[in-house]
Short mmCIF file of C-alpha atoms and ligand atoms in Angstrom, two decimals:
data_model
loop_
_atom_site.label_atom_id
_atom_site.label_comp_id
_atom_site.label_asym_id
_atom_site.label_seq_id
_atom_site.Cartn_x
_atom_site.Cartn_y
_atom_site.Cartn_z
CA UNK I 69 -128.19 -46.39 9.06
CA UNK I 70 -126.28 -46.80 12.62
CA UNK I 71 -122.76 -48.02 12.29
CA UNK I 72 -120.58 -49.39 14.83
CA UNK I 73 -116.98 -49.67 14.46
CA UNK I 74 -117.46 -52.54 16.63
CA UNK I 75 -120.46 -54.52 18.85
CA UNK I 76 -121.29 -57.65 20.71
CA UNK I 77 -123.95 -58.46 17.36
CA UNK I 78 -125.86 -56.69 15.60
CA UNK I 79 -128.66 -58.74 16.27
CA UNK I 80 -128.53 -58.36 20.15
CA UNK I 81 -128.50 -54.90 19.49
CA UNK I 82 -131.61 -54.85 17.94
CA UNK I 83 -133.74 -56.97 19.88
CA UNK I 84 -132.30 -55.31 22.84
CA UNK I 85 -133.58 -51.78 21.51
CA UNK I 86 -136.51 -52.66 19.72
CA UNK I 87 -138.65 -50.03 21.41
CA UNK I 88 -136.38 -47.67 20.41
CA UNK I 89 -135.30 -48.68 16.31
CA UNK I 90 -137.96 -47.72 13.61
CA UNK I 91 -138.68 -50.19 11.42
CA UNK I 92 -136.65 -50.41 8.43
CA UNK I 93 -133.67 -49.38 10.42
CA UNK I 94 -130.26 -50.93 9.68
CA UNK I 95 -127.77 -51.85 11.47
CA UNK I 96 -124.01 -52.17 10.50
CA UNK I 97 -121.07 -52.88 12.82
CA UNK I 98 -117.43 -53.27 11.22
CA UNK I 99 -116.47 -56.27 13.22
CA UNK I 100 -118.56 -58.33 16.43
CA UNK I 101 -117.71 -60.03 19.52
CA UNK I 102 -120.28 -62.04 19.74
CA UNK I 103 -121.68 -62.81 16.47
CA UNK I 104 -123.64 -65.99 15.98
CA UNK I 105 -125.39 -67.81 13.61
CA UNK I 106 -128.27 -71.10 13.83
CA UNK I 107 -127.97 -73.20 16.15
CA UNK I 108 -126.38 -71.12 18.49
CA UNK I 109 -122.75 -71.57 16.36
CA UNK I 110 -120.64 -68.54 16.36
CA UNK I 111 -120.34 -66.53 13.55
CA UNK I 112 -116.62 -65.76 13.47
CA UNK I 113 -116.57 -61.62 13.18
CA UNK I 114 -113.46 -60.24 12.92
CA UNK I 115 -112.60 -59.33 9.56
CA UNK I 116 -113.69 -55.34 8.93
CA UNK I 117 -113.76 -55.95 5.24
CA UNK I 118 -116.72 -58.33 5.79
CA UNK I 119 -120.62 -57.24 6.31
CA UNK I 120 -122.17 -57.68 9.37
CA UNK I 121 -125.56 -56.25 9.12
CA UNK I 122 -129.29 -56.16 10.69
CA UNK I 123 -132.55 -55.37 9.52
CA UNK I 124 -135.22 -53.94 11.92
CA UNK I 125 -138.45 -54.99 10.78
CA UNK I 126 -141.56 -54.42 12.57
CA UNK I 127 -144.53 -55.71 10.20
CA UNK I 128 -148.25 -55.45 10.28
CA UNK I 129 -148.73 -58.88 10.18
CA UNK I 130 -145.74 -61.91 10.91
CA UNK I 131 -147.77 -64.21 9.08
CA UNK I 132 -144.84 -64.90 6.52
CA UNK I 133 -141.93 -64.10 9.38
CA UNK I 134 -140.36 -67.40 9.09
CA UNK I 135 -139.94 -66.87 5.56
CA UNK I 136 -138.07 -63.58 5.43
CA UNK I 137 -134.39 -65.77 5.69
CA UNK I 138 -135.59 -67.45 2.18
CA UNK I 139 -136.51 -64.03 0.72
CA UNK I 140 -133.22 -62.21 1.69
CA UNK I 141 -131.39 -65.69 0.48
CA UNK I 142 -132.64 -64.45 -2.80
CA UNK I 143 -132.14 -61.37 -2.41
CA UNK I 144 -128.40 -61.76 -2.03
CA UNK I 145 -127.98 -64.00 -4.79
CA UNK I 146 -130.16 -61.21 -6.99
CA UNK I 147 -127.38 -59.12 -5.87
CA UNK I 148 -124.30 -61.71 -6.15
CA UNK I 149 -125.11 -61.96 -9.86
CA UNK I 150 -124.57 -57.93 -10.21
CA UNK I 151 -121.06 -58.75 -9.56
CA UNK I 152 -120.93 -61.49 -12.55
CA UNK I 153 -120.80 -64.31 -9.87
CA UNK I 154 -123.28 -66.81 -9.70
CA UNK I 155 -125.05 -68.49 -6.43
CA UNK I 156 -126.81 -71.57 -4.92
CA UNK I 157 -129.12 -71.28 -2.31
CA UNK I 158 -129.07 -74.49 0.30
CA UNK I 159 -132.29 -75.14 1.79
CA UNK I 160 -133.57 -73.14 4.14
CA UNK I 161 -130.98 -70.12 3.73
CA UNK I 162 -127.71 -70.46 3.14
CA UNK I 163 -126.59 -68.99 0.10
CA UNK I 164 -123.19 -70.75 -1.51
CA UNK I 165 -120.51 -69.67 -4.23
CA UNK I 166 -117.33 -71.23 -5.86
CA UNK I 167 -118.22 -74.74 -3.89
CA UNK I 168 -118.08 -72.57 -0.25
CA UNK I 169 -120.63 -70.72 1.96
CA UNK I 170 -120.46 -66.98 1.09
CA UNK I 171 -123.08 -65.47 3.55
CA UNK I 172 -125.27 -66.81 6.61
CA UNK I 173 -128.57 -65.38 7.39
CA UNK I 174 -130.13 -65.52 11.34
CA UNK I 175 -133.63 -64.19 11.73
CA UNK I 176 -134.51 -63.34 15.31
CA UNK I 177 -137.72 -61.90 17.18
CA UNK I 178 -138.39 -59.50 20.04
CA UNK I 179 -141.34 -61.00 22.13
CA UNK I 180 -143.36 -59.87 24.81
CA UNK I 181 -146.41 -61.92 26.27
CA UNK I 182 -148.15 -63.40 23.54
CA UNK I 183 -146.67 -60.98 20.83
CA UNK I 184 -144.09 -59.90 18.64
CA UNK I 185 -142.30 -56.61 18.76
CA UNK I 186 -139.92 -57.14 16.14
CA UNK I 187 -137.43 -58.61 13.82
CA UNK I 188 -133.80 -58.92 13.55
CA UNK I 189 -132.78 -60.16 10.37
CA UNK I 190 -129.28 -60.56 10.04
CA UNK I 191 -127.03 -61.18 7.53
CA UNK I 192 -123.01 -62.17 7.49
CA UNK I 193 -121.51 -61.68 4.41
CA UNK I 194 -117.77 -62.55 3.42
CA UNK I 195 -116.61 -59.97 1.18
CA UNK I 196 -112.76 -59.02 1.39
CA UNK I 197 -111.50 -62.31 2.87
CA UNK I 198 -107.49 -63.71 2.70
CA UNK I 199 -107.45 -67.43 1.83
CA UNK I 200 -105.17 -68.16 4.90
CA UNK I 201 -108.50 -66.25 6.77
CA UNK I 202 -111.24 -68.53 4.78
CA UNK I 203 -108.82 -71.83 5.66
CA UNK I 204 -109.64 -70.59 9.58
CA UNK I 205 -113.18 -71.28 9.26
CA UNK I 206 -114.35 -74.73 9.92
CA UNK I 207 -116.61 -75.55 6.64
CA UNK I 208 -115.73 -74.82 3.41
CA UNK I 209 -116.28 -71.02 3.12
CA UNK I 210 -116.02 -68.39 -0.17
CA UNK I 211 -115.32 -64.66 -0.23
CA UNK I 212 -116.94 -62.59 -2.83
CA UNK I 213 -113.07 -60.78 -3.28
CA UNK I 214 -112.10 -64.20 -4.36
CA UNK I 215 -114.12 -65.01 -6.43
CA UNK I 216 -114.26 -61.48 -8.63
CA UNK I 217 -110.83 -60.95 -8.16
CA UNK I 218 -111.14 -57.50 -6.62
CA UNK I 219 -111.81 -56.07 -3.28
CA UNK I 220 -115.10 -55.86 -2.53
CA UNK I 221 -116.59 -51.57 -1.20
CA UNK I 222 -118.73 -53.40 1.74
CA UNK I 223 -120.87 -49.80 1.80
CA UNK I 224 -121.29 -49.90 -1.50
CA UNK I 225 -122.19 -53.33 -1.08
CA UNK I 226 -124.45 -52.69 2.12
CA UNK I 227 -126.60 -49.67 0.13
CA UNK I 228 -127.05 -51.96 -2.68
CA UNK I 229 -128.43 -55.29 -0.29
CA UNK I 230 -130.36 -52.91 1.39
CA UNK I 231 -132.32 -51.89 -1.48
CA UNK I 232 -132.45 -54.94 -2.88
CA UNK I 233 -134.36 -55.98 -0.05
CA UNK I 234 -136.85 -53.35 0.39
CA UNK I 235 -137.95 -53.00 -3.80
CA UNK I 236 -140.21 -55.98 -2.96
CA UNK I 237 -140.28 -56.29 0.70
CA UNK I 238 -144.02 -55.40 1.09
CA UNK I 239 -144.89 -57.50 -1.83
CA UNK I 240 -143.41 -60.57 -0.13
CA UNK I 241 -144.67 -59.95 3.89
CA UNK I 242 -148.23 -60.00 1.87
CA UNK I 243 -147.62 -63.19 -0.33
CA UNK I 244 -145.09 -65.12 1.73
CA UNK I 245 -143.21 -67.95 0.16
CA UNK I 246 -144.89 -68.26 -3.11
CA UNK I 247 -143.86 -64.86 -4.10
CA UNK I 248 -140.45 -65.98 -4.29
CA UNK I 249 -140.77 -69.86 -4.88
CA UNK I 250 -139.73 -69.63 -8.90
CA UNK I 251 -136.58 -67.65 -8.07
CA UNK I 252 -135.82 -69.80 -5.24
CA UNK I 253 -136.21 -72.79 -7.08
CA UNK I 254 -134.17 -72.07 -9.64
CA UNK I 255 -131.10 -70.75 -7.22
CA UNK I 256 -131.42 -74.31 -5.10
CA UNK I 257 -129.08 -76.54 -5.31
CA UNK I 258 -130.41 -79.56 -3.37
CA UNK I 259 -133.79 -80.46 -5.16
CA UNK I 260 -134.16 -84.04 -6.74
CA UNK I 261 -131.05 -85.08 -4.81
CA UNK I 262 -130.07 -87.02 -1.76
CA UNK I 263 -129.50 -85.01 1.35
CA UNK I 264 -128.33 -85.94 4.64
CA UNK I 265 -130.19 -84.17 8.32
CA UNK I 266 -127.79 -84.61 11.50
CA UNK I 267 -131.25 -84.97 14.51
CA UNK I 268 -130.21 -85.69 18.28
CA UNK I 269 -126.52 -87.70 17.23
CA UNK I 270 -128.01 -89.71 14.17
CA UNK I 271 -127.49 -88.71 10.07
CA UNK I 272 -130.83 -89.31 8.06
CA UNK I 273 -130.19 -89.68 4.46
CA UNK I 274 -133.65 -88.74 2.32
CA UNK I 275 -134.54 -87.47 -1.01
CA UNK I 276 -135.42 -83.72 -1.43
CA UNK I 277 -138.82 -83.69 -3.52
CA UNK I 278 -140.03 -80.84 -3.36
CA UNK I 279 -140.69 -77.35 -1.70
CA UNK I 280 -144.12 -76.73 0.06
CA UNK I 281 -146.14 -73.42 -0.01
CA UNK I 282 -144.94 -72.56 3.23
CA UNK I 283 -141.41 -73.46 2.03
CA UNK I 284 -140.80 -76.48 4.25
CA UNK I 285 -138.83 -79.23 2.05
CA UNK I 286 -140.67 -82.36 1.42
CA UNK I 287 -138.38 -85.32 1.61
CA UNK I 288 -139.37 -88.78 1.22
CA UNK I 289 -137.04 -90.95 3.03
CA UNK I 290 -135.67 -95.15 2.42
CA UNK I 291 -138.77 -96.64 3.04
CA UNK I 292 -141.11 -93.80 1.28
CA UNK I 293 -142.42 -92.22 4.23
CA UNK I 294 -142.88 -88.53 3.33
CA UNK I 295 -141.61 -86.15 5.96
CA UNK I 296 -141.35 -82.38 5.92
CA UNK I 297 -138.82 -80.68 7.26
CA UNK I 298 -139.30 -76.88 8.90
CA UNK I 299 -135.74 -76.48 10.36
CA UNK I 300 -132.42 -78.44 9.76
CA UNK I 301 -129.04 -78.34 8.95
CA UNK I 302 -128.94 -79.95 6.00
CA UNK I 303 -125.51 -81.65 3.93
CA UNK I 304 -125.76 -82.58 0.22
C1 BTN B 501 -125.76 -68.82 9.98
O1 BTN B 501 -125.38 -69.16 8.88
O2 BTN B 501 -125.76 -69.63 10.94
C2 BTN B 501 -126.28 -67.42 10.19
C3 BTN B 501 -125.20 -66.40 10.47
C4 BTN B 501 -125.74 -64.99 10.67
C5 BTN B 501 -124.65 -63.99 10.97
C6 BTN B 501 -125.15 -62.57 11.01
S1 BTN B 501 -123.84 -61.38 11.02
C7 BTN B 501 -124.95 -60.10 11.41
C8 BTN B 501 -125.92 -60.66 12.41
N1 BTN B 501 -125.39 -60.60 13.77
C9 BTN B 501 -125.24 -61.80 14.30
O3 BTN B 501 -124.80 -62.03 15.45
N2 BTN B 501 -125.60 -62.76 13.43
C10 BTN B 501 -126.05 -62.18 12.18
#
């Protein structure tokens, strides 16, 4: 494991020494200066008692890449439960508890001509968070002291992700999404319901049918077009 007291992201780190990291590497800094999230939003990094962490993956195949943020959503709330609390996931990755996001997830690749070098698969979780801290952040946010009532060890925390994510990582880069899709289902908290998608300035309302195989989310919209959706921000 590397460990930085402190670092632009742990992601940039990565993809900047991908030649370098052998796969399965992680990478843990205590606080970042530049951490970010989807959509290019910051990922606010300044609380040490947090988790700030990177996988460095470097697979045989990326068929099931795009996937890997829906298997370590699971993966989390696998773990989340260890600590008696229990977890949503909202579509594609973001994993919720106590009505507030508790973790983001930001999977990014190293290319080079027409290939792939590597992953970075990061993950921001709030663990020992202050209420007057969670109030900073703009959208409704949880902290897993919080919610247990107990500071959170974020190495403990870290070793037990970690192998979390590895007991069936090679199982899911060789199945992809239907490997996890019962777990998934079951954590997801926007099936069968309305959602709304903010696209270029406008708000789409649909209906969230269903998950494909390659765990797009089918939504049929007013007029009963079907439409499926590979990347959004969704809102419930
Ligand atoms: C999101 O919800 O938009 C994803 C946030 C991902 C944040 C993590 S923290 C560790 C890693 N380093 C980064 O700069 N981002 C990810």
């Amino acid at each position: 494991m590397i460990h930085f007291e402190r670092i632009d992201s742990t992601n940039s780190y990565v993809l900047k020494n991908i030649d370098e990291l052998e796969d399965g590497e992680i990478v843990i800094a205590d606080s970042q200066t530049g951490g970010h999230g989807r959509f290019g939003r910051e990922w606010v990094s300044r609380c040490t008692g947090n988790l700030y962490l990177t996988f460095v993956l470097k697979p045989h195949s990326y068929l099931y890449a795009a996937n890997l943020t829906q298997y370590l959503s699971v993966v989390l709330v696998t773990v989340l439960k260890e600590y008696s609390v229990s977890a949503n996931i909202k579509w594609p990755n973001d994993v919720l508890a106590g009505g507030g996001k508790i973790a983001g997830i930001l999977c990014e690749s190293s290319v080079f001509g027409g290939g792939i070098k590597g992953l970075a698969l990061g993950i921001g979780v709030n663990l020992n968070m202050s209420g007057d801290d969670l109030c900073r952040i703009s959208q409704k946010a949880a902290s897993l002291n919080l919610l247990t009532g107990r500071q959170v060890n974020k190495m403990e925390f870290a070793e037990i992700l970690s192998t979390e994510f590895f007991r069936h990582y090679s199982d899911f880069m060789e199945t992809g999404f239907c490997f996890i899709r019962s777990e998934y289902e079951k954590y997801s908290n926007f099936l069968g319901g309305q959602i709304f998608v903010s696209d270029g300035g406008e708000r789409f309302q649909y209906y969230a049918e269903s998950l494909n195989d390659d765990g797009s989310l089918r939504v049929v919209d007013a007029e009963d077009c079907v439409k499926n959706l590979f990347s959004a921000d969704i809102e419930l």
